[in-house]
Structures are given as structure tokens and as C-alpha cells.
């Protein structure tokens, strides 16, 4: 949600900032801006729309002699929270007296009270944003003649603030200093040779350096070309934790694909092989999970598991609930993190709470995790982004290892989450009730999934043609049962997110309790009708839709020659034991959503109003 990149070093800052913004654009893209410290002071340019619009604007300005030449600067790509999407509300924001410029991710909750106070002191505001309030507050406190330099002014301002922030601040009066800080919103300081790249996301740093310091909450970092100092808000020095960014450049490049979402769908066989690598012990018919090995006893004895997440990750949690009860025989529930955190949940002895998150930064999931920890639960993370806040805040966890996911609509991370939840279920199940033979059979099948996904991807063109037949329809249903009910939810979410078609996902049986009233002539209904315990029941539900004029698209098991008699279109997936079936059935639904969005001419990787990582409640 919003992207920050800042640079201090020997090189020209502008191209580095623009390149960084493009890599971060997936985090927010309604407006963008840049500030560079030049000989003339702080120069700022902002534009509504994509980074490309800002780039054009900078080119025009360069032609009229404003080159933004300087070796210290900051930039921001915005996803509006406070204030409309206008140029004036775009970041960087400035104060009205000290020459302060700031970029900010997050929300300052007490901004209205602070603004009133600052207005009483005579400050005049240009924008409706909480960020400008922070710029003014830092400017108000800045008093170099009294020993309050930029670092101290930032510390003092942040002591007054409630809310979440990742900020980078610069000041015309201290032309060789960048100050950054975080609370609740990620910020990483990339440490190069005589240069530093600060960003909200490692992808904007990795081209420059792989050494980085992920800031902790309430850390303030003062950076000059000679070095940096990390402190807390009381100015006590903090020892920085240096980490290595493990990310290949190819992982953040399109590599011949048109869209990141397309690339990430097609990457799934490889990403799933990565998720599984080294985690299966065939000799013992066991799962090996280094990240939770220290808590194996607690997991084996767990009395209850609560899975919590938001968005697509919640759908993987819903599948996790089926997997854990079915394979590990542990009572499990699954809950939106946003609800869990506020509803005074009961956590008894032996409760394990698992937070599932691609980014590891989702505000509600993070807060749910905190609530669970405070109440004494063992807190585990199923996270993709290495070193992210959730990964660091949990007692233990299992990384997805699917590489950076850039398309806003999550695909390979979902597959990674379901794979990890399957591994955790087998890890616990085998140590609780499952025989070696039983576990080994499922593990062997699990290892075959990537190849089976390849065979589904090979049908992409067929899937595109089926999708294009229905792409003008504005209302779709997605229906499934058992393990594939959450897949139906995920299929509907994917379609909504990027093609803006209204879609509902639900258990197939639930349709009769209301949604059936919506079925009209030609309405597409996607049924996940693979072979499984409830196959016959799904066929009955298909008949109910057909008899009301709906058009059925069935996701069915290869070799099912009956389904063609009841469905207009059939997409086949290979046969697989039912607990593993979501790993296959979701893939055609991802492709359908992708092709629908392309056919409708949408910007697949940057759907309207969405953000990749939601770091506000
Ligand atoms: C946003 C994204 C979704 C994602 C959800 C949870 O809404 O657009 O794709 O599923 O956040 O994100 P997380 O990073 O916690 O998995």
C-alpha cells in the first residue's frame, strides 16, 4: 500500500528514484511524486496517475531547465487513504517554514487534533492529508540553533503521533541527511558502498545492494553518505540488524510475459517445487519443516488451531481448516483477522494461531497476531515475504518460498499457502494419527502436483476461449463443495478483482437458499465438479442451474465423460486425492479471471482501487 523509495549517495538520484517507483508501483498507483535536493533547494514534482505520467512531467520540466539534479531524494507512489486523488494530495509533502519534505505510508490517526494545534500556531495547510500535518509538525519542532536537528525533530514529532507510518524526511537546511522511521508499515534501509537506498519493499533495493536493515517499530535512522545511526524515539541508540536480501532480478522482471499476473500463474509449477524442496522425507513418510521444528511438541499436542488472514490468504485458510481437521484431526477454525482482533476471542491452553499472509504486512493480520500472542497462543506464520513484520513477530513459521509476487491479484502465493498448510497438516497428522504409508501416499501425490499444473497450463488457450464466450456477462456464480468451496470463493474474488465482473462464490448447496433467484438465461455458473465424495451432489446442483437457464462451466476430472452432458463447457484437471484437489482446481479459475480482464481491456496488474499490501485497517 503506497511505495516509498529514497536515495542518498554519489549518483544522480532522479533516475534511481523513478526506476524504484516503477518497481513499487504495484503497491499503489493513483498518484506519484518525487523530491530532489538540488542547488536551488528541495524541488518537488507530483502527478496524478501512474509513474509514467510523473516521468513525462519530469521530462517536460527538464526541457525547460529544471533538471532535478541532485544526489539525495525521495519518491512515493500513492494509494489514497486521506484526501482525494489529486496532485496536491500526492506525496512528497512539505512544511511551510523549515524546508522539510516527507513521504509517508500509513495513517496518522490523531492528525486532525495535531492540525488544529498547528493552525493555532499560524501554519497554513495546502492539502487535506495527514502527511502534510506530519511535515508541519517536524518543521515546527525543528530548531537547529537549539540543538534540535532533523533527526531530533523527527523523533520529537513521532512521540506526538498515534497511528502507523513509514516515513522518509529531508530538509533543505541539512542537505546531506536523510532521516527515516517506521511504526507498523515496512521500511528497509539498503546499505551500499557510500550510498543508501531506502524503500518500503526490497524489490526497489536489490538492484543496488543486497545488504539491508529492516527497521523495527519506533526505529529512527539518520543516514549520511558516510554512515548511518539507528535510534528509538527517545534517541537511545539501537543496534541495527543487517539482513541479506535474497531475491533474483529475474523474479521482479516480466521476462517475456505481458503481465505479472500471467507470469505468476505460469510460474506456479516452479514456485510449488520450491515450496516443497527439502521438506519431504520419503524414508520416514514425514514432513520436515525447519521453521517449526522447535515447536513440534506443541503442535502435536495442540488442542485447537485458529487460522487467520485477509483476502486470498483467508481463502487458503479456509482450505487449511478442512486439511487440518481431515488430515491432522485437530479442531480448527478460520477467521478474518479483522474480526478476530476485535471480538475478544477465547484462547485456551493448547491453542495455536496461524497468521497467513503473502506480504507479511497486512495490518489486520498483524493485529490479530498480536491479540493472539497477548492471550498466550503459540503464534505461527505462513508468510511469503522474508523478514516481513509478521514473519518477525511470530514464534515460528513456514515460508512460502514462491518469490516476490507483484501482480495485485494473488495467484502463486495462494498456491504456496495451500501447499504449506497441506505440509503443516501432514507434519501434525503423521505425528498424531497418520500411518507412515498413508502419509507417504499423500506426499508422493503432493510432489506430482507441479507436473499436473503444467498440464492445466498447457490448456490455457482453451480456457481463454471458454472465458471469452461469457466475458460480456456482468454476473457470475462460482460453486463448489467441501475442499472446493473455498476455491469457488477464490475464483469469484479473482474475477471481481481484475475484470470488475460481479461474481459470488459459495458452497454449491447454499445456492438454493437465495442466490438461485439470480439465475437468468445465460448467466455463467462455474462449478468445481471434480471427482470426490460430493460429486453426485454437485451434479444435482448443476442440473438446478441448467433448468433455470444458467450456463454451466465445469472444472472436472480428466476421464469424466458424464459431465459433458450437463455442462456447456468443461475444463479438465488431472485426477488427484481430494485433499490436494484445490491445488489444481484453482488454476483454471486464475486463468479465467486473467483472460476475462485482458478481454475487457483492463490493466491486469494494477486493478482499480486495489493495493497489493493493505497496511491500514
Ligand atoms: C490485499 C491484496 C490481496 C491479498 C490481501 C491479503 O487485499 O490485494 O491479494 O490477498 O491483501 O494480503 P496478504 O499480504 O496478507 O496475503
XYZ file of C-alpha atoms and ligand atoms in Angstrom:
633
model
C 0.000 0.000 0.000
C 1.871 3.053 -1.246
C 5.508 2.721 -2.191
C 8.469 4.665 -0.854
C 11.943 4.895 -2.308
C 14.699 7.304 -1.285
C 18.348 7.677 -2.237
C 21.483 9.263 -0.822
C 24.874 8.662 -2.431
C 27.105 9.881 -5.247
C 24.838 9.165 -8.206
C 22.109 11.208 -9.815
C 19.065 10.466 -7.651
C 16.241 11.088 -10.161
C 16.667 8.013 -12.416
C 17.195 5.759 -9.384
C 14.020 7.077 -7.792
C 11.956 6.675 -10.965
C 13.201 3.146 -11.520
C 12.405 2.317 -7.886
C 8.921 3.800 -8.208
C 8.187 1.625 -11.237
C 9.162 -1.463 -9.266
C 6.974 -0.371 -6.372
C 4.065 0.815 -8.456
C 2.153 -2.388 -7.783
C 1.766 -1.261 -4.171
C -0.268 1.806 -5.053
C -0.749 3.756 -8.209
C -3.235 6.584 -8.088
C -0.596 9.313 -7.977
C 3.151 9.673 -7.640
C 5.755 12.243 -6.741
C 9.431 12.925 -6.318
C 11.600 15.391 -4.373
C 15.291 16.004 -5.027
C 17.633 18.241 -3.081
C 19.217 20.441 -5.741
C 21.410 23.538 -5.622
C 18.180 25.527 -5.626
C 16.787 23.687 -2.596
C 14.121 20.979 -2.415
C 12.476 20.529 -5.834
C 9.202 18.627 -5.910
C 7.140 17.225 -8.784
C 3.863 15.370 -8.410
C 1.331 13.913 -10.800
C -1.997 12.144 -10.705
C -1.950 8.713 -12.339
C 0.809 6.254 -12.978
C 4.547 6.744 -12.578
C 4.763 7.163 -16.372
C 2.764 10.410 -16.057
C 5.251 11.709 -13.490
C 8.113 10.671 -15.741
C 6.628 12.652 -18.655
C 6.200 15.651 -16.413
C 9.834 15.466 -15.312
C 10.948 15.230 -18.933
C 8.969 18.367 -19.774
C 10.481 20.156 -16.792
C 13.980 19.082 -17.818
C 13.367 20.673 -21.237
C 12.516 23.938 -19.524
C 15.716 23.818 -17.490
C 14.518 22.189 -14.249
C 16.637 19.058 -14.195
C 16.078 17.828 -10.642
C 19.840 17.323 -10.447
C 20.982 16.082 -7.076
C 22.246 13.032 -5.253
C 19.696 12.952 -2.442
C 16.000 12.487 -2.974
C 12.825 10.615 -2.245
C 9.784 9.413 -4.154
C 6.360 7.955 -3.494
C 3.596 6.132 -5.310
C 0.270 6.582 -3.574
C -2.881 4.642 -2.773
C -5.143 7.312 -1.304
C -6.382 6.982 2.254
C -6.769 10.585 3.440
C -7.708 13.159 0.851
C -8.835 12.629 -2.717
C -6.653 11.561 -5.621
C -5.313 14.970 -6.638
C -1.895 16.322 -7.474
C -1.859 18.457 -4.369
C -2.558 15.464 -2.133
C 0.211 13.381 -3.729
C 3.494 12.985 -1.830
C 6.117 14.365 -1.104
C 4.571 16.915 1.232
C 6.364 19.955 2.562
C 6.175 22.209 5.592
C 5.787 25.977 5.361
C 8.941 27.221 7.057
C 11.890 24.858 7.582
C 12.287 23.350 4.088
C 11.097 19.898 5.175
C 9.892 17.331 2.623
C 8.384 13.987 3.578
C 6.984 10.811 2.043
C 4.754 8.638 4.193
C 2.983 5.281 4.128
C 0.324 4.579 6.737
C -2.172 6.725 8.615
C -1.630 9.342 11.305
C -4.717 8.776 13.433
C -4.557 11.952 15.529
C -3.842 14.189 12.546
C -6.973 16.308 12.999
C -6.019 17.316 16.567
C -2.412 17.984 15.524
C -3.562 20.042 12.559
C -5.752 22.212 14.777
C -2.823 22.809 17.094
C -0.502 23.691 14.234
C -3.103 26.015 12.682
C -3.356 27.804 16.026
C 0.399 28.309 15.807
C -0.095 30.007 12.450
C 0.656 27.228 9.949
C -1.308 27.205 6.696
C -2.122 23.859 5.113
C -2.264 23.231 1.379
C -3.714 19.727 1.418
C -6.253 17.515 3.170
C -3.676 14.883 4.100
C -2.407 13.521 7.391
C 1.099 13.528 5.896
C 1.250 17.301 5.499
C 0.405 17.546 9.221
C 3.461 15.432 9.971
C 5.655 17.615 7.722
C 4.413 20.748 9.526
C 4.912 19.175 12.943
C 8.510 18.231 12.137
C 9.078 21.750 10.760
C 7.550 23.297 13.878
C 9.828 21.301 16.167
C 12.944 21.803 14.020
C 15.269 24.243 15.832
C 18.908 23.648 14.847
C 20.098 26.661 16.849
C 18.722 24.938 19.967
C 20.226 21.586 19.085
C 17.041 20.121 17.578
C 18.322 18.920 14.229
C 16.317 16.923 11.673
C 16.824 13.592 13.459
C 15.726 15.030 16.808
C 12.781 16.885 15.280
C 11.571 13.644 13.675
C 11.907 11.769 16.975
C 10.028 14.513 18.810
C 7.258 14.656 16.202
C 6.786 10.897 16.243
C 6.443 10.957 20.003
C 3.297 13.045 19.435
C 1.805 10.829 16.789
C -0.557 7.864 17.006
C -1.103 5.642 14.010
C 1.077 3.858 11.525
C 3.914 5.199 9.477
C 6.912 4.543 7.358
C 8.468 7.914 6.568
C 11.485 9.420 4.882
C 12.256 13.055 5.635
C 14.735 15.539 4.221
C 15.424 19.176 4.952
C 16.905 21.931 2.762
C 18.927 23.146 5.763
C 20.629 19.734 6.196
C 21.481 18.874 2.591
C 23.472 15.737 3.415
C 20.974 13.961 5.643
C 18.030 11.613 5.153
C 16.002 10.570 8.175
C 13.604 7.659 8.058
C 11.423 5.899 10.610
C 8.779 3.262 10.927
C 5.919 2.031 13.022
C 3.558 -0.581 11.651
C 4.458 -0.027 7.999
C 7.552 -1.634 6.484
C 10.720 0.278 5.665
C 14.084 -1.153 4.691
C 17.429 0.644 4.511
C 19.592 -0.811 1.727
C 23.265 -0.330 2.578
C 25.520 0.082 -0.453
C 29.025 1.360 -0.924
C 28.833 5.035 0.063
C 25.180 5.037 -0.926
C 21.884 4.053 0.652
C 18.540 3.165 -0.893
C 15.605 3.263 1.480
C 12.407 1.568 0.342
C 9.164 0.120 1.557
C 9.909 -3.063 -0.338
C 13.140 -4.938 -1.068
C 12.398 -5.069 -4.816
C 13.404 -1.392 -5.142
C 16.700 -2.036 -3.352
C 18.013 -5.263 -4.816
C 19.438 -3.655 -7.992
C 21.704 -1.540 -5.823
C 22.633 -3.736 -2.884
C 21.638 -6.962 -1.145
C 22.667 -5.779 2.333
C 19.725 -4.292 4.139
C 18.362 -3.271 7.513
C 14.669 -3.803 8.050
C 13.702 -1.129 10.580
C 11.766 -2.170 13.654
C 8.807 -0.248 15.018
C 9.789 3.086 16.572
C 13.236 2.976 14.943
C 14.569 6.213 13.502
C 17.517 6.026 11.114
C 19.682 9.039 10.247
C 21.645 8.484 7.053
C 24.513 10.453 5.542
C 26.901 9.384 2.774
C 29.418 8.490 5.483
C 27.206 6.172 7.513
C 24.014 5.783 9.472
C 22.753 5.767 13.047
C 19.663 3.972 14.326
C 17.856 5.167 17.437
C 14.488 4.956 19.133
C 12.103 7.855 19.662
C 13.923 8.762 22.911
C 17.216 8.991 20.999
C 18.632 5.843 22.598
C 20.941 4.141 20.097
C 19.603 0.863 18.657
C 21.843 -1.822 17.117
C 20.695 -2.445 13.574
C 20.029 -5.998 12.341
C 21.579 -6.467 8.949
C 19.945 -8.973 6.594
C 20.735 -10.297 3.165
C 18.070 -9.696 0.510
C 17.577 -12.981 -1.290
C 15.875 -12.027 -4.494
C 16.917 -12.563 -8.098
C 16.435 -9.732 -10.532
C 14.556 -12.075 -12.919
C 11.996 -12.558 -10.171
C 10.938 -8.956 -10.448
C 11.119 -8.689 -14.236
C 8.396 -9.645 -16.702
C 10.671 -11.980 -18.659
C 8.624 -12.169 -21.874
C 5.172 -12.228 -20.273
C 2.671 -9.424 -20.839
C 1.606 -9.150 -17.229
C 2.996 -10.120 -13.841
C -0.197 -11.981 -13.007
C 0.209 -14.103 -16.144
C 3.875 -14.719 -15.323
C 2.999 -15.693 -11.771
C 0.233 -18.102 -12.851
C 2.644 -19.801 -15.237
C 5.403 -19.836 -12.630
C 3.329 -21.998 -10.292
C 4.836 -25.395 -11.137
C 8.290 -23.978 -10.384
C 7.207 -21.990 -7.340
C 5.445 -25.009 -5.853
C 8.534 -27.171 -6.387
C 10.396 -24.516 -4.399
C 7.839 -24.611 -1.619
C 8.243 -28.380 -1.357
C 12.018 -28.578 -1.784
C 13.751 -30.325 1.121
C 10.543 -30.581 3.122
C 9.618 -34.201 2.376
C 11.355 -37.186 3.937
C 10.286 -40.251 1.931
C 12.181 -42.697 4.146
C 10.044 -41.856 7.138
C 6.942 -40.728 5.233
C 7.262 -37.441 7.094
C 7.260 -33.712 6.526
C 10.355 -31.754 7.571
C 9.677 -28.137 8.491
C 12.785 -26.494 9.927
C 10.879 -23.317 10.792
C 8.517 -25.022 13.243
C 10.696 -27.967 14.309
C 11.380 -26.298 17.683
C 7.641 -26.352 18.387
C 6.879 -29.883 17.147
C 5.722 -30.982 20.610
C 3.309 -28.047 20.970
C 1.922 -28.774 17.505
C 1.444 -32.470 18.180
C -0.359 -31.664 21.425
C -2.344 -28.732 20.042
C -5.967 -28.755 21.137
C -7.149 -26.189 18.650
C -5.864 -24.256 15.651
C -7.134 -20.856 14.556
C -6.184 -19.732 11.061
C -6.430 -16.021 10.457
C -5.876 -13.892 7.358
C -7.497 -11.484 4.892
C -8.378 -11.653 1.209
C -6.966 -14.500 -0.826
C -4.967 -15.669 2.185
C -8.264 -16.153 4.033
C -9.404 -18.493 1.268
C -6.263 -20.548 1.698
C -7.007 -20.558 5.453
C -10.478 -21.932 4.714
C -8.873 -24.819 2.835
C -6.431 -25.163 5.751
C -9.384 -25.718 8.074
C -10.516 -28.707 6.005
C -6.943 -30.016 5.741
C -6.116 -29.763 9.446
C -9.339 -31.384 10.600
C -9.205 -34.059 7.917
C -5.506 -34.958 7.983
C -4.317 -33.887 11.462
C -7.653 -34.366 13.263
C -7.231 -31.155 15.205
C -10.255 -28.886 15.765
C -9.641 -25.895 13.540
C -11.394 -22.675 12.758
C -10.679 -19.946 10.360
C -11.441 -16.295 10.805
C -10.966 -12.919 9.154
C -8.145 -11.255 11.079
C -10.140 -8.007 11.091
C -12.901 -9.747 13.080
C -10.670 -11.866 15.288
C -8.723 -8.863 16.556
C -11.761 -7.026 17.883
C -14.103 -9.719 19.105
C -12.447 -10.670 22.385
C -11.544 -14.204 21.229
C -11.211 -17.064 23.711
C -7.739 -18.572 23.601
C -7.343 -21.638 25.800
C -4.247 -23.608 26.639
C -3.016 -25.551 23.634
C -4.310 -23.065 21.039
C -2.124 -22.415 18.010
C -2.881 -19.320 15.965
C -1.576 -19.286 12.395
C -1.370 -15.951 10.588
C -1.320 -16.394 6.811
C -0.055 -13.554 4.659
C 1.763 -13.129 1.371
C 3.226 -9.724 2.262
C 3.609 -10.318 5.985
C 2.486 -6.720 6.453
C -1.328 -6.759 6.351
C -2.398 -4.514 9.227
C -5.377 -6.585 10.374
C -3.478 -9.874 10.241
C -0.623 -8.347 12.197
C -3.017 -7.009 14.838
C -4.797 -10.382 15.108
C -1.426 -11.973 15.673
C -0.636 -9.510 18.470
C -4.004 -10.225 20.094
C -3.384 -13.993 19.903
C 0.099 -13.643 21.396
C -1.135 -11.444 24.231
C -3.667 -14.132 25.082
C -0.978 -16.799 25.272
C -1.396 -18.629 21.965
C 1.539 -20.151 20.135
C 1.765 -17.865 17.100
C 2.867 -19.296 13.766
C 3.286 -17.523 10.436
C 2.686 -18.782 6.915
C 4.302 -15.900 5.093
C 5.957 -15.235 1.752
C 7.965 -12.040 2.306
C 11.130 -12.974 4.162
C 11.903 -10.713 7.117
C 8.461 -9.069 6.970
C 6.794 -7.902 10.153
C 4.508 -10.920 10.586
C 7.433 -13.254 9.940
C 9.385 -11.483 12.648
C 6.550 -11.205 15.153
C 5.556 -14.889 15.133
C 7.079 -17.538 17.420
C 7.872 -19.725 14.417
C 6.673 -20.240 10.879
C 6.963 -21.693 7.431
C 7.923 -19.513 4.482
C 6.129 -19.995 1.152
C 9.310 -19.558 -0.918
C 7.346 -18.606 -4.045
C 9.431 -15.495 -4.756
C 8.140 -11.930 -4.972
C 4.508 -11.662 -6.073
C 3.938 -8.452 -7.982
C 0.541 -8.874 -9.665
C -2.026 -7.370 -7.315
C -4.309 -10.387 -7.733
C -2.611 -13.109 -5.716
C -2.048 -16.424 -7.512
C 1.221 -18.203 -6.822
C 1.131 -17.095 -3.177
C -2.304 -18.731 -2.792
C -0.915 -21.955 -4.196
C 2.087 -21.647 -1.876
C -0.154 -21.042 1.134
C -2.313 -24.100 0.399
C 0.836 -26.162 -0.154
C 2.329 -25.056 3.177
C -0.958 -25.678 5.004
C -1.001 -29.168 3.480
C 2.564 -29.709 4.717
C 1.685 -28.450 8.213
C -1.374 -30.742 8.292
C 0.754 -33.728 7.296
C 3.518 -32.686 9.712
C 0.981 -32.763 12.559
C -1.146 -35.610 11.221
C 1.749 -38.017 10.818
C 2.899 -37.302 14.369
C -0.644 -37.682 15.723
C -2.714 -40.339 13.960
C -1.485 -40.966 10.470
C 0.428 -44.069 9.431
C 3.687 -43.840 7.511
C 2.054 -45.453 4.457
C -0.922 -43.111 4.458
C 1.246 -40.012 4.802
C 3.738 -41.224 2.233
C 0.968 -41.738 -0.334
C -0.208 -38.160 0.031
C 3.347 -36.819 -0.046
C 4.032 -38.667 -3.279
C 0.842 -37.225 -4.738
C 1.775 -33.769 -3.491
C 5.070 -33.956 -5.343
C 3.190 -34.773 -8.561
C 1.086 -31.613 -8.365
C 3.532 -29.264 -10.181
C 3.578 -31.570 -13.224
C -0.209 -31.783 -13.139
C -0.414 -27.980 -13.024
C 1.784 -27.897 -16.129
C -0.814 -29.972 -17.947
C -3.551 -27.481 -16.945
C -1.441 -24.535 -18.076
C -0.999 -26.277 -21.428
C -4.767 -25.806 -21.911
C -4.534 -22.040 -21.370
C -5.721 -21.270 -24.881
C -8.833 -23.447 -24.475
C -9.548 -21.766 -21.157
C -9.183 -18.353 -22.811
C -11.719 -19.326 -25.493
C -14.235 -20.570 -22.936
C -13.832 -17.373 -20.913
C -14.262 -15.126 -23.935
C -17.669 -16.719 -24.635
C -19.033 -15.303 -21.385
C -16.955 -12.202 -20.873
C -19.794 -9.765 -21.574
C -21.912 -11.220 -18.774
C -21.914 -8.980 -15.720
C -22.887 -11.552 -13.054
C -21.225 -14.906 -12.440
C -21.583 -17.608 -9.825
C -18.788 -19.863 -8.565
C -19.914 -23.003 -6.766
C -18.122 -25.871 -5.093
C -18.390 -28.226 -2.146
C -16.029 -29.432 0.555
C -12.417 -28.617 -0.197
C -13.525 -26.789 -3.293
C -15.971 -24.415 -1.673
C -13.100 -22.035 -0.710
C -11.772 -22.462 -4.259
C -15.136 -21.200 -5.549
C -14.737 -18.156 -3.267
C -11.251 -17.572 -4.596
C -12.390 -17.940 -8.236
C -15.071 -15.290 -7.666
C -12.625 -12.963 -5.914
C -10.101 -13.239 -8.762
C -12.761 -12.382 -11.341
C -14.034 -9.411 -9.323
C -10.584 -8.021 -8.625
C -9.313 -7.661 -12.143
C -12.218 -7.904 -14.576
C -14.700 -5.913 -12.417
C -17.377 -8.504 -13.144
C -19.713 -9.104 -10.241
C -19.140 -12.639 -9.007
C -20.279 -14.614 -5.983
C -18.575 -17.700 -4.649
C -20.355 -20.026 -2.253
C -20.949 -23.631 -1.241
C -22.954 -25.207 -4.063
C -25.752 -26.225 -1.677
C -26.155 -22.670 -0.412
C -27.261 -21.523 -3.852
C -30.758 -22.871 -3.201
C -31.106 -20.621 -0.161
C -31.322 -17.391 -2.088
C -28.798 -16.875 -4.880
C -30.773 -19.218 -7.154
C -33.186 -16.301 -7.576
C -30.461 -14.512 -9.546
C -30.107 -17.188 -12.197
C -31.380 -15.934 -15.513
C -30.943 -17.066 -19.087
C -27.293 -17.443 -19.995
C -25.851 -16.495 -16.584
C -22.460 -18.179 -16.240
C -22.096 -20.555 -13.280
C -18.670 -22.056 -12.737
C -18.893 -25.369 -10.897
C -15.900 -27.089 -9.386
C -17.098 -30.582 -10.136
C -14.004 -32.703 -9.834
C -14.401 -36.312 -8.701
C -14.730 -36.511 -4.931
C -17.053 -37.509 -2.125
C -19.700 -34.956 -3.102
C -19.526 -35.344 -6.878
C -23.117 -36.581 -7.250
C -24.424 -33.730 -5.138
C -22.567 -31.221 -7.309
C -24.136 -32.773 -10.419
C -27.583 -32.226 -8.873
C -26.723 -28.581 -8.243
C -25.583 -28.250 -11.846
C -28.967 -29.586 -13.003
C -30.695 -26.986 -10.839
C -28.790 -24.179 -12.516
C -29.325 -25.545 -16.008
C -33.032 -25.965 -15.580
C -33.216 -22.230 -14.832
C -31.321 -21.259 -17.959
C -27.870 -20.794 -16.413
C -24.782 -21.735 -18.455
C -22.512 -24.147 -16.654
C -18.742 -24.135 -16.954
C -17.475 -27.209 -15.100
C -13.996 -27.838 -13.752
C -13.977 -31.632 -13.919
C -11.659 -34.597 -13.571
C -9.990 -35.972 -16.685
C -11.851 -39.037 -17.924
C -15.231 -37.845 -16.604
C -17.354 -38.432 -19.689
C -20.647 -37.768 -17.923
C -20.072 -34.129 -17.131
C -20.234 -33.058 -20.787
C -23.928 -33.984 -20.798
C -24.808 -31.428 -18.148
C -22.272 -28.603 -18.657
C -21.971 -26.243 -21.649
C -18.213 -26.098 -21.221
C -15.811 -28.389 -19.398
C -12.230 -27.696 -18.336
C -10.460 -30.852 -17.245
C -7.897 -31.212 -14.478
C -5.916 -34.372 -13.686
C -7.207 -36.835 -11.099
C -5.867 -36.289 -7.574
C -6.780 -37.241 -3.974
C -9.465 -34.860 -2.785
C -7.473 -33.035 -0.055
C -4.982 -31.943 -2.712
C -7.572 -31.023 -5.349
C -7.670 -27.233 -4.626
C -4.058 -27.059 -5.810
C -5.306 -27.993 -9.280
C -8.857 -26.655 -9.474
C -7.837 -23.086 -8.659
C -5.521 -22.825 -11.673
C -8.232 -22.722 -14.415
C -10.090 -20.121 -12.323
C -6.990 -17.911 -12.146
C -6.616 -18.184 -15.920
C -10.298 -17.395 -16.498
C -10.041 -14.232 -14.398
C -6.865 -13.232 -16.217
C -8.306 -13.745 -19.707
C -11.569 -12.011 -18.759
C -9.645 -8.932 -17.609
C -7.491 -8.912 -20.744
C -10.576 -9.292 -22.983
C -12.250 -6.396 -21.186
C -9.158 -4.260 -21.697
C -8.233 -3.784 -18.042
C -4.838 -3.106 -16.518
C -4.414 -6.594 -15.070
C -1.549 -5.857 -12.705
C -2.968 -2.601 -11.405
C -6.686 -3.080 -10.917
C -8.673 -0.042 -9.886
C -8.902 0.786 -6.180
C -6.855 -2.214 -5.040
C -3.465 -2.387 -3.366
C -1.112 -5.303 -3.121
C -0.451 -4.887 0.534
C -3.045 -3.339 2.840
C -1.172 -1.796 5.731
C -4.146 0.120 7.116
C -7.211 -1.303 8.895
C -4.830 -7.346 -0.405
C -4.375 -7.998 -1.695
C -4.865 -9.436 -1.737
C -4.372 -10.190 -0.513
C -4.786 -9.494 0.779
C -4.057 -10.085 1.973
O -6.208 -7.208 -0.417
O -4.871 -7.282 -2.812
O -4.372 -10.061 -2.902
O -4.881 -11.477 -0.536
O -4.422 -8.118 0.735
O -2.691 -9.838 1.816
P -1.514 -10.669 2.460
O -0.274 -9.979 2.013
O -1.730 -10.589 3.942
O -1.612 -12.064 1.960
